[in-house]
XYZ file of C-alpha atoms in Angstrom:
682
model
C -94.321 -55.901 63.867
C -95.295 -52.253 64.696
C -92.561 -49.604 64.992
C -94.347 -47.776 67.527
C -97.883 -46.459 68.665
C -98.763 -42.645 67.948
C -101.636 -40.395 68.782
C -102.320 -37.868 65.816
C -104.735 -35.276 66.897
C -106.448 -32.807 64.007
C -109.802 -31.485 63.794
C -109.528 -31.325 59.722
C -110.484 -34.985 58.416
C -108.142 -34.587 55.130
C -105.098 -33.340 57.216
C -105.766 -36.291 59.543
C -106.203 -38.784 56.720
C -102.794 -37.676 54.919
C -100.851 -37.729 58.047
C -102.449 -41.245 58.955
C -101.396 -42.660 55.541
C -98.085 -41.897 55.966
C -97.290 -42.976 59.372
C -99.292 -46.192 58.723
C -97.449 -46.977 55.231
C -94.192 -46.613 57.417
C -95.355 -49.298 59.713
C -96.664 -47.100 62.905
C -99.796 -48.017 64.664
C -101.615 -44.834 64.584
C -104.705 -43.699 66.854
C -106.627 -40.945 65.241
C -108.370 -38.347 67.313
C -110.443 -35.630 65.635
C -110.506 -33.170 69.011
C -108.907 -32.247 71.869
C -111.558 -34.148 74.014
C -110.792 -37.026 72.444
C -107.291 -36.939 72.444
C -107.196 -36.318 76.152
C -109.491 -39.343 76.649
C -107.518 -41.625 74.398
C -104.271 -40.822 76.056
C -105.243 -41.146 79.422
C -106.923 -44.649 78.770
C -103.915 -46.019 77.023
C -100.928 -43.940 76.847
C -99.016 -43.588 73.466
C -95.158 -43.464 72.722
C -95.864 -40.209 71.065
C -98.268 -37.469 70.168
C -98.748 -35.364 66.708
C -100.947 -32.635 67.968
C -102.853 -29.948 65.805
C -102.690 -26.480 67.380
C -105.744 -24.604 65.769
C -108.799 -26.851 66.979
C -112.378 -25.575 68.090
C -113.515 -26.136 71.574
C -110.035 -27.261 73.155
C -107.045 -26.135 71.130
C -103.612 -28.014 70.884
C -102.177 -25.641 73.562
C -104.734 -26.477 76.108
C -104.645 -29.724 75.340
C -100.529 -30.153 75.699
C -100.965 -28.263 79.043
C -103.747 -30.778 80.422
C -101.148 -33.714 79.221
C -97.989 -32.257 81.055
C -100.417 -32.163 84.394
C -101.238 -36.046 84.630
C -98.650 -38.316 85.803
C -99.524 -41.037 83.219
C -99.126 -38.494 80.249
C -96.762 -35.822 81.355
C -93.459 -37.791 79.886
C -95.108 -38.221 76.418
C -93.105 -36.385 73.709
C -95.729 -34.106 72.040
C -94.904 -32.828 68.440
C -97.365 -29.887 67.611
C -98.529 -29.221 63.896
C -98.326 -25.699 63.125
C -97.975 -23.089 60.227
C -94.499 -22.841 58.932
C -94.337 -19.132 60.107
C -96.243 -18.994 63.342
C -93.886 -17.756 65.688
C -96.018 -16.917 68.398
C -97.106 -20.492 68.164
C -94.096 -21.752 68.205
C -92.578 -19.693 71.375
C -96.241 -20.812 73.354
C -95.431 -24.899 72.276
C -91.755 -24.568 73.940
C -93.060 -23.126 76.861
C -95.773 -25.727 77.241
C -93.112 -28.523 76.900
C -93.261 -29.544 72.958
C -90.088 -31.313 71.809
C -90.332 -30.075 68.198
C -92.721 -29.054 65.336
C -93.932 -30.106 62.033
C -94.900 -27.951 59.329
C -97.912 -27.900 57.437
C -97.959 -28.966 54.058
C -96.148 -32.247 55.407
C -93.022 -33.104 54.132
C -92.760 -37.195 54.154
C -89.261 -37.231 54.884
C -88.834 -34.397 57.209
C -92.153 -35.933 58.890
C -90.838 -39.478 59.200
C -87.073 -38.140 60.426
C -88.947 -36.380 63.357
C -90.948 -38.993 64.460
C -88.259 -41.547 64.627
C -85.376 -39.535 66.414
C -88.235 -38.368 69.069
C -89.553 -42.242 69.117
C -85.877 -43.435 69.580
C -85.247 -41.030 72.335
C -87.755 -41.509 74.344
C -87.758 -45.106 74.511
C -83.505 -44.312 75.297
C -85.181 -42.366 78.153
C -87.708 -45.273 79.519
C -84.803 -47.746 79.220
C -82.607 -45.560 81.203
C -85.368 -44.861 83.931
C -85.983 -48.675 84.610
C -82.445 -48.932 85.251
C -81.921 -46.360 87.514
C -83.557 -47.503 90.781
C -81.240 -51.062 90.927
C -77.879 -49.475 89.459
C -78.324 -46.089 92.032
C -78.874 -48.708 94.919
C -75.727 -50.857 93.847
C -73.667 -48.209 93.469
C -74.459 -46.591 96.916
C -73.673 -50.172 98.714
C -70.160 -50.217 96.788
C -69.344 -46.444 97.081
C -69.968 -46.836 100.687
C -67.674 -49.879 101.387
C -64.855 -48.251 98.836
C -64.995 -45.065 100.729
C -64.239 -46.464 104.171
C -61.359 -48.228 102.838
C -59.991 -45.247 101.164
C -60.609 -43.359 104.740
C -58.671 -45.932 106.587
C -55.755 -45.972 104.544
C -55.576 -42.162 104.673
C -55.337 -42.187 108.228
C -52.756 -44.737 108.344
C -50.676 -42.493 105.730
C -50.378 -45.765 103.719
C -50.491 -43.675 100.412
C -49.835 -46.576 98.267
C -52.894 -48.625 99.592
C -54.902 -45.345 98.930
C -53.723 -45.425 95.338
C -54.881 -48.958 94.639
C -58.162 -48.598 96.286
C -58.779 -45.387 94.264
C -57.336 -46.407 91.252
C -60.169 -47.792 89.569
C -62.972 -45.613 90.330
C -60.833 -42.616 91.231
C -62.750 -39.497 89.376
C -66.385 -40.556 90.859
C -64.893 -40.841 94.320
C -63.126 -37.657 94.135
C -66.070 -35.827 92.693
C -68.519 -37.383 95.128
C -66.261 -37.161 98.490
C -65.188 -33.532 99.918
C -63.225 -35.425 102.434
C -61.087 -37.024 100.155
C -60.706 -33.896 97.909
C -59.392 -32.089 101.254
C -57.245 -34.937 101.999
C -55.722 -34.768 98.374
C -54.978 -30.767 98.636
C -53.495 -31.155 102.059
C -50.953 -34.244 101.150
C -47.320 -33.223 101.825
C -45.060 -32.846 98.934
C -43.226 -36.547 99.636
C -46.399 -38.179 99.086
C -47.050 -36.652 95.650
C -43.305 -37.215 95.011
C -43.707 -41.139 96.033
C -47.333 -41.861 94.172
C -47.569 -40.012 90.924
C -50.916 -40.790 90.951
C -51.546 -38.501 93.652
C -50.245 -35.911 92.168
C -52.643 -35.981 89.017
C -55.619 -36.629 91.357
C -54.455 -33.502 93.313
C -54.716 -31.616 89.782
C -57.884 -33.008 88.911
C -59.219 -31.207 91.944
C -57.356 -28.243 91.385
C -58.660 -28.256 87.715
C -62.356 -28.508 89.188
C -61.788 -25.564 91.532
C -60.400 -23.552 88.845
C -56.947 -23.109 89.994
C -55.432 -23.758 86.697
C -51.640 -22.579 87.254
C -51.651 -24.925 90.545
C -53.160 -27.715 88.603
C -50.403 -27.452 86.023
C -47.651 -27.631 88.857
C -49.376 -30.555 90.486
C -49.371 -32.248 86.622
C -45.439 -31.285 86.356
C -44.940 -33.400 89.621
C -47.172 -36.673 88.147
C -45.131 -36.247 84.865
C -41.875 -36.316 86.780
C -43.150 -39.337 88.928
C -44.478 -41.276 86.212
C -41.230 -40.988 84.019
C -39.352 -41.986 86.948
C -41.249 -45.201 87.259
C -41.538 -45.860 83.411
C -45.610 -45.641 83.581
C -46.319 -45.062 79.985
C -50.163 -44.882 80.621
C -49.359 -42.493 83.401
C -47.655 -39.859 81.361
C -50.364 -40.267 78.923
C -52.984 -39.377 81.111
C -51.227 -36.322 82.581
C -50.762 -34.988 79.118
C -54.885 -35.638 78.479
C -55.196 -33.504 81.664
C -52.683 -30.554 80.422
C -54.848 -30.402 77.408
C -58.111 -29.926 79.528
C -56.343 -27.348 81.617
C -55.442 -25.736 78.422
C -59.162 -25.613 77.066
C -59.711 -24.264 80.272
C -57.485 -21.286 79.341
C -59.229 -21.261 76.088
C -55.735 -22.319 74.001
C -57.577 -24.207 71.852
C -54.711 -25.193 69.602
C -52.435 -26.177 72.247
C -55.332 -28.431 73.810
C -55.772 -30.167 70.890
C -52.435 -31.140 70.132
C -51.816 -32.286 73.714
C -54.844 -34.414 73.374
C -54.098 -35.857 69.777
C -50.509 -36.731 71.382
C -52.276 -38.296 74.265
C -54.467 -40.254 72.244
C -52.026 -41.586 69.820
C -50.147 -43.083 72.549
C -53.024 -44.907 74.399
C -53.388 -48.841 74.051
C -56.218 -49.927 72.183
C -57.857 -51.937 74.846
C -57.437 -49.115 77.423
C -61.200 -48.005 77.273
C -61.178 -45.734 80.069
C -58.139 -43.982 79.409
C -59.049 -43.375 75.638
C -62.982 -42.685 76.573
C -61.196 -39.836 78.367
C -58.718 -38.400 75.490
C -61.311 -38.647 72.929
C -63.716 -36.166 75.286
C -61.052 -33.795 76.184
C -60.181 -33.809 72.565
C -63.610 -32.912 72.022
C -63.518 -30.227 74.483
C -60.684 -28.928 72.997
C -62.305 -28.696 69.417
C -65.453 -26.797 71.573
C -62.925 -24.179 72.805
C -61.100 -24.065 69.435
C -64.683 -23.397 67.339
C -64.658 -26.935 65.809
C -68.207 -28.531 66.727
C -68.037 -31.130 63.768
C -65.124 -32.609 64.784
C -66.187 -31.980 68.549
C -68.865 -34.264 68.027
C -67.246 -37.069 66.869
C -64.963 -37.211 69.574
C -67.972 -37.383 72.329
C -69.635 -40.202 70.417
C -66.221 -41.847 70.366
C -65.694 -41.004 74.086
C -69.357 -42.456 74.644
C -69.162 -45.673 72.514
C -66.004 -46.497 74.504
C -67.477 -45.964 78.063
C -70.277 -48.081 77.301
C -67.466 -51.223 76.645
C -66.956 -50.497 80.166
C -68.529 -51.933 83.681
C -70.301 -50.414 86.546
C -68.935 -47.060 88.177
C -66.171 -46.624 85.532
C -69.041 -45.814 82.844
C -69.094 -42.178 85.003
C -68.042 -40.589 81.844
C -71.087 -41.301 79.690
C -73.276 -38.647 81.000
C -70.652 -35.896 80.954
C -69.627 -36.418 77.289
C -73.321 -37.122 76.183
C -73.990 -33.643 77.705
C -70.811 -32.127 75.684
C -71.988 -34.064 72.728
C -75.094 -31.754 73.379
C -73.029 -28.507 73.637
C -71.282 -29.286 70.283
C -74.674 -29.576 68.609
C -75.736 -26.124 70.090
C -72.618 -24.686 68.693
C -73.757 -25.534 65.271
C -76.827 -24.149 65.750
C -78.919 -27.170 66.181
C -80.832 -26.330 69.114
C -83.900 -28.653 68.781
C -81.392 -31.928 68.584
C -79.166 -30.684 71.254
C -82.036 -29.897 73.851
C -82.942 -33.152 73.798
C -79.472 -34.731 74.031
C -78.967 -32.470 76.985
C -82.339 -33.736 78.644
C -80.965 -37.651 77.823
C -77.897 -36.693 79.903
C -80.160 -35.955 82.684
C -81.436 -39.468 82.639
C -77.973 -40.854 82.159
C -76.749 -38.753 85.348
C -79.241 -40.694 87.060
C -78.515 -44.041 86.047
C -74.517 -43.888 86.679
C -74.932 -42.510 90.423
C -75.985 -38.912 90.599
C -74.981 -35.781 89.136
C -70.817 -35.285 89.283
C -70.887 -32.473 87.052
C -73.721 -30.026 85.675
C -72.908 -29.282 82.125
C -76.139 -30.819 80.754
C -78.221 -28.350 82.940
C -75.864 -25.243 82.059
C -76.365 -26.074 78.373
C -80.026 -26.523 78.728
C -80.041 -22.969 80.239
C -78.073 -21.742 77.369
C -80.567 -22.974 74.794
C -83.270 -21.550 76.591
C -81.586 -18.134 76.613
C -81.304 -18.553 72.930
C -85.138 -19.239 72.580
C -85.728 -16.124 74.879
C -87.343 -18.180 77.361
C -86.064 -16.764 80.238
C -87.993 -17.950 83.036
C -86.975 -21.182 82.102
C -83.383 -20.483 81.829
C -83.104 -18.753 85.249
C -84.616 -21.913 86.919
C -82.243 -23.796 85.247
C -79.435 -21.644 85.738
C -80.049 -21.815 89.326
C -79.818 -25.580 89.300
C -76.446 -25.424 87.625
C -75.037 -22.740 89.845
C -76.288 -24.453 92.956
C -74.112 -27.306 91.866
C -71.176 -25.697 90.881
C -71.233 -22.736 93.295
C -68.776 -19.859 93.139
C -66.032 -20.263 90.295
C -63.150 -20.867 92.858
C -64.941 -23.942 94.774
C -65.087 -27.606 93.624
C -67.087 -28.465 90.558
C -67.039 -24.954 89.436
C -68.273 -24.186 85.906
C -67.106 -20.762 84.925
C -69.481 -20.965 81.663
C -72.523 -20.795 83.910
C -71.570 -17.410 85.461
C -71.084 -16.204 81.751
C -74.906 -17.309 81.401
C -75.812 -15.778 84.793
C -74.311 -12.266 83.590
C -76.884 -12.625 80.149
C -79.891 -13.808 81.922
C -79.270 -11.022 84.993
C -78.431 -8.181 81.931
C -81.792 -9.528 79.886
C -83.780 -9.123 83.062
C -82.326 -5.330 83.610
C -80.542 -6.214 86.445
C -77.311 -4.365 85.695
C -76.107 -4.217 89.245
C -76.327 -8.024 89.533
C -74.645 -8.536 85.662
C -71.980 -6.048 86.419
C -70.896 -7.962 89.641
C -71.171 -11.521 88.403
C -68.675 -9.971 85.229
C -66.525 -8.160 87.981
C -66.185 -11.225 89.731
C -65.621 -13.588 86.938
C -62.746 -11.531 85.341
C -61.001 -11.264 88.497
C -60.943 -14.874 88.624
C -59.621 -15.483 85.318
C -56.917 -12.998 85.899
C -55.986 -15.214 88.817
C -56.059 -18.205 87.396
C -55.111 -17.594 83.806
C -58.953 -18.199 82.338
C -58.499 -15.372 79.596
C -61.019 -17.187 77.733
C -63.588 -16.688 79.864
C -62.928 -13.183 80.749
C -63.313 -12.378 77.151
C -66.493 -13.885 77.066
C -67.465 -12.012 80.279
C -66.552 -8.672 78.930
C -68.335 -9.294 75.630
C -71.629 -9.779 77.222
C -71.234 -6.872 79.310
C -70.169 -4.503 76.286
C -72.788 -5.919 74.481
C -75.401 -5.127 77.290
C -73.787 -1.545 77.404
C -74.693 -0.896 74.005
C -78.126 -2.084 74.076
C -78.693 0.148 77.149
C -77.301 3.046 75.239
C -73.944 3.233 76.953
C -71.984 4.047 73.863
C -69.380 5.895 75.598
C -68.691 2.816 78.361
C -68.165 0.456 75.210
C -66.024 2.558 73.629
C -63.888 3.093 76.144
C -63.556 -0.213 76.795
C -62.793 -1.259 73.437
C -60.040 1.236 73.152
C -58.751 -0.151 76.384
C -58.517 -3.906 75.127
C -56.982 -2.093 71.805
C -59.659 -3.974 69.483
C -59.427 -3.102 66.035
C -61.321 -4.352 62.957
C -58.679 -5.628 60.844
C -56.834 -7.427 63.971
C -56.493 -11.123 63.459
C -58.915 -12.987 65.268
C -58.399 -15.922 67.132
C -61.848 -17.924 67.933
C -61.573 -17.387 71.460
C -61.709 -13.750 71.109
C -64.797 -13.275 68.403
C -67.353 -12.666 70.940
C -64.818 -9.413 71.715
C -64.931 -8.607 68.025
C -68.545 -8.979 67.595
C -69.197 -6.489 70.404
C -66.885 -3.883 68.328
C -68.953 -4.642 65.246
C -71.946 -3.683 67.255
C -70.199 -0.609 68.340
C -69.598 0.747 65.076
C -73.032 0.381 64.258
C -74.009 2.308 67.523
C -71.567 5.133 66.449
C -73.270 5.621 62.803
C -76.727 5.609 64.313
C -75.510 8.528 66.916
C -73.326 10.441 64.481
C -73.792 9.219 60.950
C -70.400 7.700 60.453
C -70.834 5.689 57.249
C -66.989 4.878 57.335
C -67.779 3.259 60.959
C -70.725 0.823 59.414
C -68.127 0.013 56.360
C -65.709 -1.238 59.060
C -68.544 -3.014 61.033
C -69.657 -4.678 57.515
C -65.997 -5.757 56.790
C -65.537 -7.390 60.239
C -68.755 -9.123 60.312
C -67.958 -10.581 56.877
C -64.525 -12.028 58.521
C -66.500 -13.443 61.163
C -69.377 -14.982 59.494
C -67.011 -16.494 57.127
C -65.136 -18.266 59.777
C -68.517 -19.438 61.366
C -69.737 -20.764 58.272
C -66.413 -22.416 57.518
C -66.267 -24.430 60.734
C -69.942 -24.876 60.978
C -70.971 -23.010 63.868
C -74.167 -21.770 62.605
C -75.221 -20.153 65.826
C -72.207 -17.413 65.685
C -72.964 -17.208 62.003
C -76.326 -16.183 63.058
C -75.631 -13.341 65.087
C -73.339 -12.064 62.038
C -76.037 -12.268 59.754
C -78.447 -10.412 62.026
C -75.805 -7.447 62.401
C -74.954 -7.521 58.627
C -78.785 -6.987 58.079
C -78.738 -3.871 60.198
C -75.522 -2.714 59.128
C -76.578 -2.781 55.184
C -80.051 -1.177 56.369
C -77.965 1.797 57.592
C -75.940 2.262 54.381
C -79.372 1.791 52.303
C -78.177 -1.261 50.691
C -81.933 -2.881 50.874
C -81.383 -5.818 48.886
C -78.263 -6.907 50.582
C -80.390 -6.427 54.192
C -83.153 -7.969 53.136
C -80.859 -11.202 51.785
C -79.002 -11.382 55.169
C -82.349 -11.046 57.360
C -83.954 -13.665 55.073
C -81.155 -16.164 55.625
C -81.165 -15.358 59.322
C -84.708 -15.764 59.711
C -84.497 -19.589 57.907
C -81.932 -20.470 60.852
C -83.932 -18.586 63.502
C -87.163 -20.113 63.220
C -86.203 -23.681 62.158
C -84.378 -23.809 65.647
C -86.562 -21.006 67.282
C -83.658 -19.038 68.226
C -85.357 -15.677 68.612
C -82.785 -14.073 71.318
C -80.424 -12.978 68.766
C -83.139 -10.753 67.224
C -84.341 -9.200 70.600
C -80.916 -8.545 71.610
C -80.873 -5.651 68.803
C -83.550 -4.118 70.159
C -85.353 -0.959 68.463
C -83.459 -1.007 64.984
C -84.382 -4.548 64.369
C -87.750 -4.194 65.087
C -88.094 -1.352 62.671
C -86.227 -3.560 60.259
C -88.613 -6.639 60.591
C -91.720 -3.779 60.381
C -90.294 -2.160 57.294
C -89.468 -5.626 55.803
C -93.268 -6.850 56.415
C -94.671 -3.489 54.973
C -92.635 -4.239 51.718
C -94.421 -7.505 51.436
C -91.682 -9.895 52.260
C -92.034 -12.644 54.565
C -95.053 -10.504 56.110
C -96.414 -13.090 58.420
C -93.193 -14.182 59.913
C -91.760 -10.472 60.276
C -94.426 -9.073 61.835
C -94.888 -11.959 64.439
C -91.110 -11.429 65.054
C -91.718 -7.528 65.610
C -94.586 -8.229 67.735
C -91.993 -10.114 70.369
C -90.124 -6.840 70.995
C -91.475 -4.029 73.755
C -93.688 -1.167 72.124
C -91.898 0.456 68.825
C -90.255 3.826 69.433
C -91.774 6.477 67.116
C -89.796 8.168 64.413
C -87.737 7.279 61.402
C -84.301 6.125 61.862
C -83.293 3.481 59.051
C -83.145 3.821 55.150
C -85.589 0.623 54.867
C -88.099 2.477 57.616
C -87.644 5.625 55.166
C -88.050 3.550 52.173
C -91.545 1.838 53.680
C -92.724 5.082 54.385
C -92.814 6.498 50.976
C -94.722 3.156 49.742
C -98.415 3.239 49.351
C -99.801 1.495 52.609
C -102.852 -0.544 52.623
C -105.750 0.403 54.708
C -105.336 -0.807 58.437
C -107.843 -3.218 58.044
C -105.792 -5.122 55.395
C -102.909 -5.431 57.780
C -104.979 -6.740 60.745
C -105.231 -10.554 60.469
C -108.793 -12.167 60.538
C -108.274 -13.197 63.953
C -107.149 -9.684 65.229
C -110.346 -8.259 63.717
C -112.541 -11.021 65.679
C -110.554 -10.266 68.891
C -110.824 -6.246 68.144
C -114.721 -6.584 67.844
C -114.555 -8.337 71.209
C -112.701 -5.919 72.827
C -115.112 -3.359 71.400
C -117.872 -5.306 72.835
C -116.314 -5.176 76.268
C -115.049 -8.832 76.505
C -112.565 -9.579 79.212
C -109.150 -11.670 78.140
C -110.844 -14.837 79.684
C -114.157 -14.266 77.977
C -112.176 -13.726 74.613
C -110.287 -17.110 75.298
C -113.615 -19.076 75.546
C -115.409 -17.215 72.664
C -112.733 -18.336 70.223
C -111.685 -21.286 71.857
C -108.052 -20.178 72.243
C -105.578 -20.253 74.960
C -104.985 -17.422 77.435
C -101.434 -17.040 76.180
C -102.465 -16.854 72.378
C -105.215 -14.042 73.483
C -102.226 -12.113 74.917
C -99.875 -12.374 71.999
C -102.874 -11.365 69.351
C -103.608 -8.387 71.522
C -99.748 -7.558 71.858
C -99.790 -7.609 68.087
C -102.870 -5.662 67.323
C -101.489 -2.942 69.893
C -98.443 -2.946 68.023
C -100.225 -2.383 64.749
C -102.484 0.230 65.962
C -99.906 2.157 67.847
C -101.568 1.783 70.934
C -100.719 0.920 74.395
C -103.726 -0.123 76.351
C -107.504 -1.223 75.364
C -109.042 2.479 75.122
C -106.006 3.690 72.788
C -106.740 0.724 70.496
C -110.044 1.443 70.201
C -109.678 4.948 69.375
C -107.085 4.102 66.758
C -109.644 1.756 65.448
C -112.393 4.107 65.055
C -110.044 6.513 63.132
C -109.275 3.968 60.822
C -112.956 3.208 60.286
C -112.811 -0.466 61.183
C -115.252 0.187 64.479
C -117.839 2.465 64.685
């Protein structure tokens, strides 16, 4: 029996044959196509389950094939894995924008190839199975929800608190999440009702937690805890303890949150699947807030496994835990897998009655930010904020506003970024959300440093009393990362070697903690800054070693933003490394992603490279760039170049950007003049 049908597309016969042999030996049905035209016809006639698509093909390249596949109803949902060169950064960026799910590098590594094919086939089949259930399940839920809502409202009108509790008890959380009327009713209940019915106090705490009013939520939980103790309701006391853990997690109190979650979990009976699922989920959130994503991953998977044993609307937690599972993967630096999981969570949302909460959208947005796909990130951010709204209303997600500040600063809208940060910090101070205040302030400080506002960043660090030798909790690490960047910028401005030494020591501590806890995304940020720091003190070997390690993480997961955030110093370092012959193709492609490089030498590596013997410029340009230059010289437009070289318009733009960078030009006229100076064209 076939394991699945795969369309493989490559114009090179030997490569096509090798790929087919590997997949056929593993039991897959393989349909080969040696051109883009044949691939499009084959996919439209009989859609495969997966497409492996080479990028560099004549006539219609892989990008154009993918673009056409994604515009057709019958093929737009087929997962596409691009086949590309190991270090083709521009190709990976373009592929991600077009909707590719992954990349496979040539030459093929059999184990990696089969693992990626298996994973994406499995994820695609899960999504298709879920889609088949959506319409039927949604209709069932709408009917049952409508009947239940009417009964609860009737009990509310009669002030029959006991009846309301009995009606809501089985599906309280989805009922509360989907009914503004019931949320307002819970917030308006008199104290006598809360004392008489502890579950009402517990559900009121859930509403307050969902609106970010952490102190008020704790007050309601204390009322619920007293009532449960009075009635001898052990399961109720456990549930209260678990929600207290969630409040602690929202405050950024990771250790306390873990302790409370574990205490609750240890008391819940083995057959109380929903209560245990909730406790595992909140423990996973506590581990995330504590910077322990490996442990968090295990808890979210266990929460999902327990929820799968429930029936109907009681399975509401599944999409939320699945999204948080994606978050745990993201914290580990596993962006590719995290993105697939978050998209799967969106399908699960629809299966279980609609979006109750928007973490999957937010987490996918954060992945796009890491990949510097800011247009896609901005679109997802808009959806997330539409669902969550301001930080003080229901379903608020403060993390969404941290991401919003990042996006606005990246877009150059500092006024909007500052407004978001100020409002988020004010909310955090009102409600004890110090964790989010730290994140927001760190984002703003990093923007100030990138924008050259050293004095503002220095004043902020002094006001917060942040020192390089402080004991650092995970919830404050982003603050100290900004402090390290501040030290590096001071040295660039005033040549202060001691300041760089402090930064190197601080970054080493932060990276060691991140690597210990498998937070490779955080470790990556430290490695990038360490590369710059070692470069500034002239330790080129240490700088290149840190950069090489960082690039291995960046390229495999397409996490380009961490480099771009460092601006001109990182661009100069990449160019210097490229000129020394270290990873030339990779570093050249990455440096081309920056804005035009500033003139002048401002780093040790730049100075070292400037003393090296340079090869002729024609030797630095790739064969494709030389072809492009000749066509520009002949007066071809971008569209004509695209048709002549059989490449997409975006690929033409990328090559032209690289060409301008290497020729130190800002437009075609300057590029041609520089090329004549070097004798490349007549």
